[in-house]
Amino acid sequence: LSLVSVTTVAAFETAGTVLVVALMVTPAATANLFTHSLARMLVLSAVIGAACSVVGVLLGYWIEISPGGPIAATTGVFFLGSVLFAPRVGFIAQSRMRRSQQRDCLQGLTLQLLAKSGIELQPERSFADWVSGRISAPSRSVFNAVEKCRSAGWIDVTASSARLTSLGEARLEEMTQAT
């Protein structure tokens, strides 16, 4: 710890505050998005820091400016890209996971509604409309969930009724046990 402190104080004098903070914090924060193992995080943060330094120096050389700014900017861009694209905790992965959970939840609710008893449908309403009237969710999402349940063979929907199939009962039991 004292070696880190001495290195930091010396680096502030030679490289500047922004570059030191960028190279000490950003690679470690970026590596944390990809792994939770300390050993892997140390190796990955060193690789990220070195790669960002090389790219920053080359960028600074190419646009003929001091390399400190491009190195700091490169670490920031790499971190922002990682926040978006990290496999488990990135923004895109989280968005996909939420959509998947919403879809599974709507399918489960559809199956649970039918498990209570089969329903008689009024001719002017579809089964998806009937489910939408009982679940607070966007109608397009409910329609997609109903279509998934129908295509998987979990429900049997005719013009006048809807019922849970034996596959649907098994799926509902599986979903119930998972929670």
PDB file of C-alpha atoms in Angstrom:
ATOM      1  CA  LEU A   1       0.000   0.000   0.000  1.00  0.00           C
ATOM      2  CA  SER A   2       2.807   2.409   0.775  1.00  0.00           C
ATOM      3  CA  LEU A   3       4.414   1.556  -2.581  1.00  0.00           C
ATOM      4  CA  VAL A   4       1.160   2.545  -4.328  1.00  0.00           C
ATOM      5  CA  SER A   5       1.118   5.809  -2.375  1.00  0.00           C
ATOM      6  CA  VAL A   6       4.709   6.656  -3.264  1.00  0.00           C
ATOM      7  CA  THR A   7       4.102   5.805  -6.925  1.00  0.00           C
ATOM      8  CA  THR A   8       0.965   7.937  -6.989  1.00  0.00           C
ATOM      9  CA  VAL A   9       2.640  10.970  -5.446  1.00  0.00           C
ATOM     10  CA  ALA A  10       5.596  10.676  -7.831  1.00  0.00           C
ATOM     11  CA  ALA A  11       3.273  10.196 -10.811  1.00  0.00           C
ATOM     12  CA  PHE A  12       1.249  13.302  -9.909  1.00  0.00           C
ATOM     13  CA  GLU A  13       4.408  15.361 -10.262  1.00  0.00           C
ATOM     14  CA  THR A  14       5.508  13.872 -13.562  1.00  0.00           C
ATOM     15  CA  ALA A  15       2.382  12.829 -15.460  1.00  0.00           C
ATOM     16  CA  GLY A  16      -0.412  14.974 -14.110  1.00  0.00           C
ATOM     17  CA  THR A  17      -3.524  14.397 -12.068  1.00  0.00           C
ATOM     18  CA  VAL A  18      -5.898  13.422 -14.872  1.00  0.00           C
ATOM     19  CA  LEU A  19      -3.583  10.800 -16.341  1.00  0.00           C
ATOM     20  CA  VAL A  20      -2.755   9.249 -12.972  1.00  0.00           C
ATOM     21  CA  VAL A  21      -6.392   9.003 -11.941  1.00  0.00           C
ATOM     22  CA  ALA A  22      -7.369   7.691 -15.378  1.00  0.00           C
ATOM     23  CA  LEU A  23      -4.732   4.966 -15.290  1.00  0.00           C
ATOM     24  CA  MET A  24      -5.323   3.980 -11.668  1.00  0.00           C
ATOM     25  CA  VAL A  25      -9.127   3.934 -11.537  1.00  0.00           C
ATOM     26  CA  THR A  26     -10.479   3.286 -15.028  1.00  0.00           C
ATOM     27  CA  PRO A  27      -8.687   0.007 -15.895  1.00  0.00           C
ATOM     28  CA  ALA A  28      -9.649  -1.480 -12.527  1.00  0.00           C
ATOM     29  CA  ALA A  29     -13.264  -0.340 -12.862  1.00  0.00           C
ATOM     30  CA  THR A  30     -13.375  -1.744 -16.404  1.00  0.00           C
ATOM     31  CA  ALA A  31     -11.908  -5.079 -15.323  1.00  0.00           C
ATOM     32  CA  ASN A  32     -14.483  -5.262 -12.528  1.00  0.00           C
ATOM     33  CA  LEU A  33     -17.226  -5.302 -15.183  1.00  0.00           C
ATOM     34  CA  PHE A  34     -15.780  -8.482 -16.712  1.00  0.00           C
ATOM     35  CA  THR A  35     -14.698 -10.536 -13.698  1.00  0.00           C
ATOM     36  CA  HIS A  36     -15.138 -10.696  -9.946  1.00  0.00           C
ATOM     37  CA  SER A  37     -12.020 -12.730  -9.248  1.00  0.00           C
ATOM     38  CA  LEU A  38      -9.291 -10.526  -7.773  1.00  0.00           C
ATOM     39  CA  ALA A  39      -6.450 -12.356  -9.536  1.00  0.00           C
ATOM     40  CA  ARG A  40      -8.145 -12.068 -12.939  1.00  0.00           C
ATOM     41  CA  MET A  41      -9.073  -8.468 -12.225  1.00  0.00           C
ATOM     42  CA  LEU A  42      -5.457  -7.519 -11.510  1.00  0.00           C
ATOM     43  CA  VAL A  43      -4.228  -9.142 -14.725  1.00  0.00           C
ATOM     44  CA  LEU A  44      -7.065  -7.759 -16.822  1.00  0.00           C
ATOM     45  CA  SER A  45      -6.696  -4.223 -15.444  1.00  0.00           C
ATOM     46  CA  ALA A  46      -2.965  -4.292 -16.231  1.00  0.00           C
ATOM     47  CA  VAL A  47      -3.693  -5.446 -19.790  1.00  0.00           C
ATOM     48  CA  ILE A  48      -6.406  -2.797 -20.218  1.00  0.00           C
ATOM     49  CA  GLY A  49      -4.140  -0.071 -18.832  1.00  0.00           C
ATOM     50  CA  ALA A  50      -1.276  -1.094 -21.111  1.00  0.00           C
ATOM     51  CA  ALA A  51      -3.516  -1.336 -24.185  1.00  0.00           C
ATOM     52  CA  CYS A  52      -5.097   2.056 -23.498  1.00  0.00           C
ATOM     53  CA  SER A  53      -1.641   3.567 -22.965  1.00  0.00           C
ATOM     54  CA  VAL A  54      -0.345   2.232 -26.279  1.00  0.00           C
ATOM     55  CA  VAL A  55      -3.447   3.378 -28.164  1.00  0.00           C
ATOM     56  CA  GLY A  56      -3.324   6.783 -26.429  1.00  0.00           C
ATOM     57  CA  VAL A  57       0.362   7.308 -27.205  1.00  0.00           C
ATOM     58  CA  LEU A  58      -0.183   6.338 -30.850  1.00  0.00           C
ATOM     59  CA  LEU A  59      -3.214   8.623 -31.050  1.00  0.00           C
ATOM     60  CA  GLY A  60      -1.246  11.490 -29.473  1.00  0.00           C
ATOM     61  CA  TYR A  61       1.623  10.917 -31.912  1.00  0.00           C
ATOM     62  CA  TRP A  62      -0.772  10.787 -34.865  1.00  0.00           C
ATOM     63  CA  ILE A  63      -2.525  14.079 -34.003  1.00  0.00           C
ATOM     64  CA  GLU A  64       0.748  15.613 -32.713  1.00  0.00           C
ATOM     65  CA  ILE A  65      -0.221  16.406 -29.115  1.00  0.00           C
ATOM     66  CA  SER A  66       0.974  15.336 -25.680  1.00  0.00           C
ATOM     67  CA  PRO A  67      -0.017  11.699 -25.041  1.00  0.00           C
ATOM     68  CA  GLY A  68      -1.548  12.312 -21.588  1.00  0.00           C
ATOM     69  CA  GLY A  69      -4.927  13.501 -22.854  1.00  0.00           C
ATOM     70  CA  PRO A  70      -5.396  10.756 -25.473  1.00  0.00           C
ATOM     71  CA  ILE A  71      -4.428   8.070 -22.932  1.00  0.00           C
ATOM     72  CA  ALA A  72      -7.023   9.381 -20.454  1.00  0.00           C
ATOM     73  CA  ALA A  73      -9.628   9.685 -23.211  1.00  0.00           C
ATOM     74  CA  THR A  74      -8.894   6.153 -24.433  1.00  0.00           C
ATOM     75  CA  THR A  75      -9.412   4.709 -20.951  1.00  0.00           C
ATOM     76  CA  GLY A  76     -12.687   6.606 -20.664  1.00  0.00           C
ATOM     77  CA  VAL A  77     -13.937   5.422 -24.051  1.00  0.00           C
ATOM     78  CA  PHE A  78     -12.956   1.846 -23.247  1.00  0.00           C
ATOM     79  CA  PHE A  79     -14.790   2.043 -19.915  1.00  0.00           C
ATOM     80  CA  LEU A  80     -17.942   3.455 -21.526  1.00  0.00           C
ATOM     81  CA  GLY A  81     -17.831   0.724 -24.174  1.00  0.00           C
ATOM     82  CA  SER A  82     -17.478  -1.849 -21.421  1.00  0.00           C
ATOM     83  CA  VAL A  83     -20.430  -0.403 -19.512  1.00  0.00           C
ATOM     84  CA  LEU A  84     -22.525  -0.922 -22.638  1.00  0.00           C
ATOM     85  CA  PHE A  85     -21.218  -4.307 -23.784  1.00  0.00           C
ATOM     86  CA  ALA A  86     -20.021  -6.200 -20.678  1.00  0.00           C
ATOM     87  CA  PRO A  87     -21.447  -9.732 -20.909  1.00  0.00           C
ATOM     88  CA  ARG A  88     -23.269  -9.960 -17.556  1.00  0.00           C
ATOM     89  CA  VAL A  89     -23.523  -6.469 -16.132  1.00  0.00           C
ATOM     90  CA  GLY A  90     -23.427  -4.286 -19.225  1.00  0.00           C
ATOM     91  CA  PHE A  91     -26.363  -2.129 -20.194  1.00  0.00           C
ATOM     92  CA  ILE A  92     -27.254  -4.258 -23.227  1.00  0.00           C
ATOM     93  CA  ALA A  93     -26.970  -7.557 -21.312  1.00  0.00           C
ATOM     94  CA  GLN A  94     -29.140  -6.185 -18.500  1.00  0.00           C
ATOM     95  CA  SER A  95     -31.718  -4.962 -20.998  1.00  0.00           C
ATOM     96  CA  ARG A  96     -31.876  -8.379 -22.658  1.00  0.00           C
ATOM     97  CA  MET A  97     -32.188 -10.091 -19.294  1.00  0.00           C
ATOM     98  CA  ARG A  98     -35.056  -7.791 -18.227  1.00  0.00           C
ATOM     99  CA  ARG A  99     -36.906  -8.430 -21.506  1.00  0.00           C
ATOM    100  CA  SER A 100     -36.415 -12.180 -21.090  1.00  0.00           C
ATOM    101  CA  GLN A 101     -37.684 -12.051 -17.507  1.00  0.00           C
ATOM    102  CA  GLN A 102     -40.699  -9.983 -18.559  1.00  0.00           C
ATOM    103  CA  ARG A 103     -41.487 -12.457 -21.343  1.00  0.00           C
ATOM    104  CA  ASP A 104     -41.178 -15.434 -18.973  1.00  0.00           C
ATOM    105  CA  CYS A 105     -43.342 -13.681 -16.385  1.00  0.00           C
ATOM    106  CA  LEU A 106     -46.080 -12.903 -18.915  1.00  0.00           C
ATOM    107  CA  GLN A 107     -46.031 -16.488 -20.156  1.00  0.00           C
ATOM    108  CA  GLY A 108     -46.281 -17.749 -16.582  1.00  0.00           C
ATOM    109  CA  LEU A 109     -49.160 -15.401 -15.801  1.00  0.00           C
ATOM    110  CA  THR A 110     -50.963 -16.535 -18.947  1.00  0.00           C
ATOM    111  CA  LEU A 111     -50.585 -20.161 -17.900  1.00  0.00           C
ATOM    112  CA  GLN A 112     -51.699 -19.383 -14.341  1.00  0.00           C
ATOM    113  CA  LEU A 113     -54.801 -17.598 -15.589  1.00  0.00           C
ATOM    114  CA  LEU A 114     -55.772 -20.644 -17.602  1.00  0.00           C
ATOM    115  CA  ALA A 115     -54.868 -23.057 -14.811  1.00  0.00           C
ATOM    116  CA  LYS A 116     -57.704 -21.684 -12.695  1.00  0.00           C
ATOM    117  CA  SER A 117     -60.193 -22.868 -15.293  1.00  0.00           C
ATOM    118  CA  GLY A 118     -60.765 -22.858 -19.008  1.00  0.00           C
ATOM    119  CA  ILE A 119     -62.468 -19.734 -20.294  1.00  0.00           C
ATOM    120  CA  GLU A 120     -65.296 -18.998 -22.649  1.00  0.00           C
ATOM    121  CA  LEU A 121     -64.385 -16.196 -25.041  1.00  0.00           C
ATOM    122  CA  GLN A 122     -66.794 -13.684 -26.413  1.00  0.00           C
ATOM    123  CA  PRO A 123     -66.696 -13.691 -30.227  1.00  0.00           C
ATOM    124  CA  GLU A 124     -65.487 -10.088 -30.530  1.00  0.00           C
ATOM    125  CA  ARG A 125     -62.504 -10.550 -28.161  1.00  0.00           C
ATOM    126  CA  SER A 126     -59.357 -12.543 -28.710  1.00  0.00           C
ATOM    127  CA  PHE A 127     -57.647 -14.540 -25.991  1.00  0.00           C
ATOM    128  CA  ALA A 128     -54.760 -12.018 -25.927  1.00  0.00           C
ATOM    129  CA  ASP A 129     -57.309  -9.235 -25.290  1.00  0.00           C
ATOM    130  CA  TRP A 130     -58.833 -11.301 -22.485  1.00  0.00           C
ATOM    131  CA  VAL A 131     -55.382 -11.770 -20.879  1.00  0.00           C
ATOM    132  CA  SER A 132     -54.531  -8.069 -21.382  1.00  0.00           C
ATOM    133  CA  GLY A 133     -57.660  -7.145 -19.469  1.00  0.00           C
ATOM    134  CA  ARG A 134     -56.353  -9.054 -16.445  1.00  0.00           C
ATOM    135  CA  ILE A 135     -52.625  -8.241 -16.598  1.00  0.00           C
ATOM    136  CA  SER A 136     -51.158  -4.760 -16.450  1.00  0.00           C
ATOM    137  CA  ALA A 137     -48.746  -5.066 -19.355  1.00  0.00           C
ATOM    138  CA  PRO A 138     -48.443  -3.678 -22.880  1.00  0.00           C
ATOM    139  CA  SER A 139     -50.856  -5.486 -25.188  1.00  0.00           C
ATOM    140  CA  ARG A 140     -48.110  -6.253 -27.721  1.00  0.00           C
ATOM    141  CA  SER A 141     -46.076  -8.013 -25.019  1.00  0.00           C
ATOM    142  CA  VAL A 142     -49.133  -9.981 -23.911  1.00  0.00           C
ATOM    143  CA  PHE A 143     -49.877 -10.939 -27.529  1.00  0.00           C
ATOM    144  CA  ASN A 144     -46.276 -12.182 -27.962  1.00  0.00           C
ATOM    145  CA  ALA A 145     -46.488 -14.182 -24.715  1.00  0.00           C
ATOM    146  CA  VAL A 146     -49.781 -15.766 -25.761  1.00  0.00           C
ATOM    147  CA  GLU A 147     -48.354 -16.643 -29.182  1.00  0.00           C
ATOM    148  CA  LYS A 148     -45.283 -18.211 -27.544  1.00  0.00           C
ATOM    149  CA  CYS A 149     -47.520 -20.273 -25.241  1.00  0.00           C
ATOM    150  CA  ARG A 150     -49.633 -21.346 -28.217  1.00  0.00           C
ATOM    151  CA  SER A 151     -46.653 -22.224 -30.465  1.00  0.00           C
ATOM    152  CA  ALA A 152     -45.005 -24.185 -27.636  1.00  0.00           C
ATOM    153  CA  GLY A 153     -48.193 -26.204 -27.244  1.00  0.00           C
ATOM    154  CA  TRP A 154     -48.834 -24.995 -23.699  1.00  0.00           C
ATOM    155  CA  ILE A 155     -52.297 -23.630 -24.460  1.00  0.00           C
ATOM    156  CA  ASP A 156     -55.052 -24.536 -26.878  1.00  0.00           C
ATOM    157  CA  VAL A 157     -57.029 -21.525 -28.092  1.00  0.00           C
ATOM    158  CA  THR A 158     -60.068 -21.768 -30.332  1.00  0.00           C
ATOM    159  CA  ALA A 159     -62.451 -19.037 -31.437  1.00  0.00           C
ATOM    160  CA  SER A 160     -64.670 -19.589 -28.403  1.00  0.00           C
ATOM    161  CA  SER A 161     -62.454 -21.039 -25.644  1.00  0.00           C
ATOM    162  CA  ALA A 162     -58.966 -21.424 -24.292  1.00  0.00           C
ATOM    163  CA  ARG A 163     -57.526 -24.161 -22.118  1.00  0.00           C
ATOM    164  CA  LEU A 164     -54.227 -25.326 -20.670  1.00  0.00           C
ATOM    165  CA  THR A 165     -52.739 -28.419 -22.323  1.00  0.00           C
ATOM    166  CA  SER A 166     -50.853 -31.175 -20.494  1.00  0.00           C
ATOM    167  CA  LEU A 167     -47.596 -29.605 -21.749  1.00  0.00           C
ATOM    168  CA  GLY A 168     -48.801 -26.292 -20.323  1.00  0.00           C
ATOM    169  CA  GLU A 169     -49.557 -27.903 -16.982  1.00  0.00           C
ATOM    170  CA  ALA A 170     -46.046 -29.384 -16.912  1.00  0.00           C
ATOM    171  CA  ARG A 171     -44.512 -26.009 -17.856  1.00  0.00           C
ATOM    172  CA  LEU A 172     -46.546 -24.238 -15.181  1.00  0.00           C
ATOM    173  CA  GLU A 173     -45.411 -26.798 -12.594  1.00  0.00           C
ATOM    174  CA  GLU A 174     -41.795 -26.287 -13.706  1.00  0.00           C
ATOM    175  CA  MET A 175     -42.144 -22.484 -13.455  1.00  0.00           C
ATOM    176  CA  THR A 176     -43.778 -22.754 -10.038  1.00  0.00           C
ATOM    177  CA  GLN A 177     -40.994 -24.956  -8.681  1.00  0.00           C
ATOM    178  CA  ALA A 178     -38.300 -22.611 -10.043  1.00  0.00           C
ATOM    179  CA  THR A 179     -39.584 -19.742  -7.888  1.00  0.00           C
TER     180      THR A 179
END
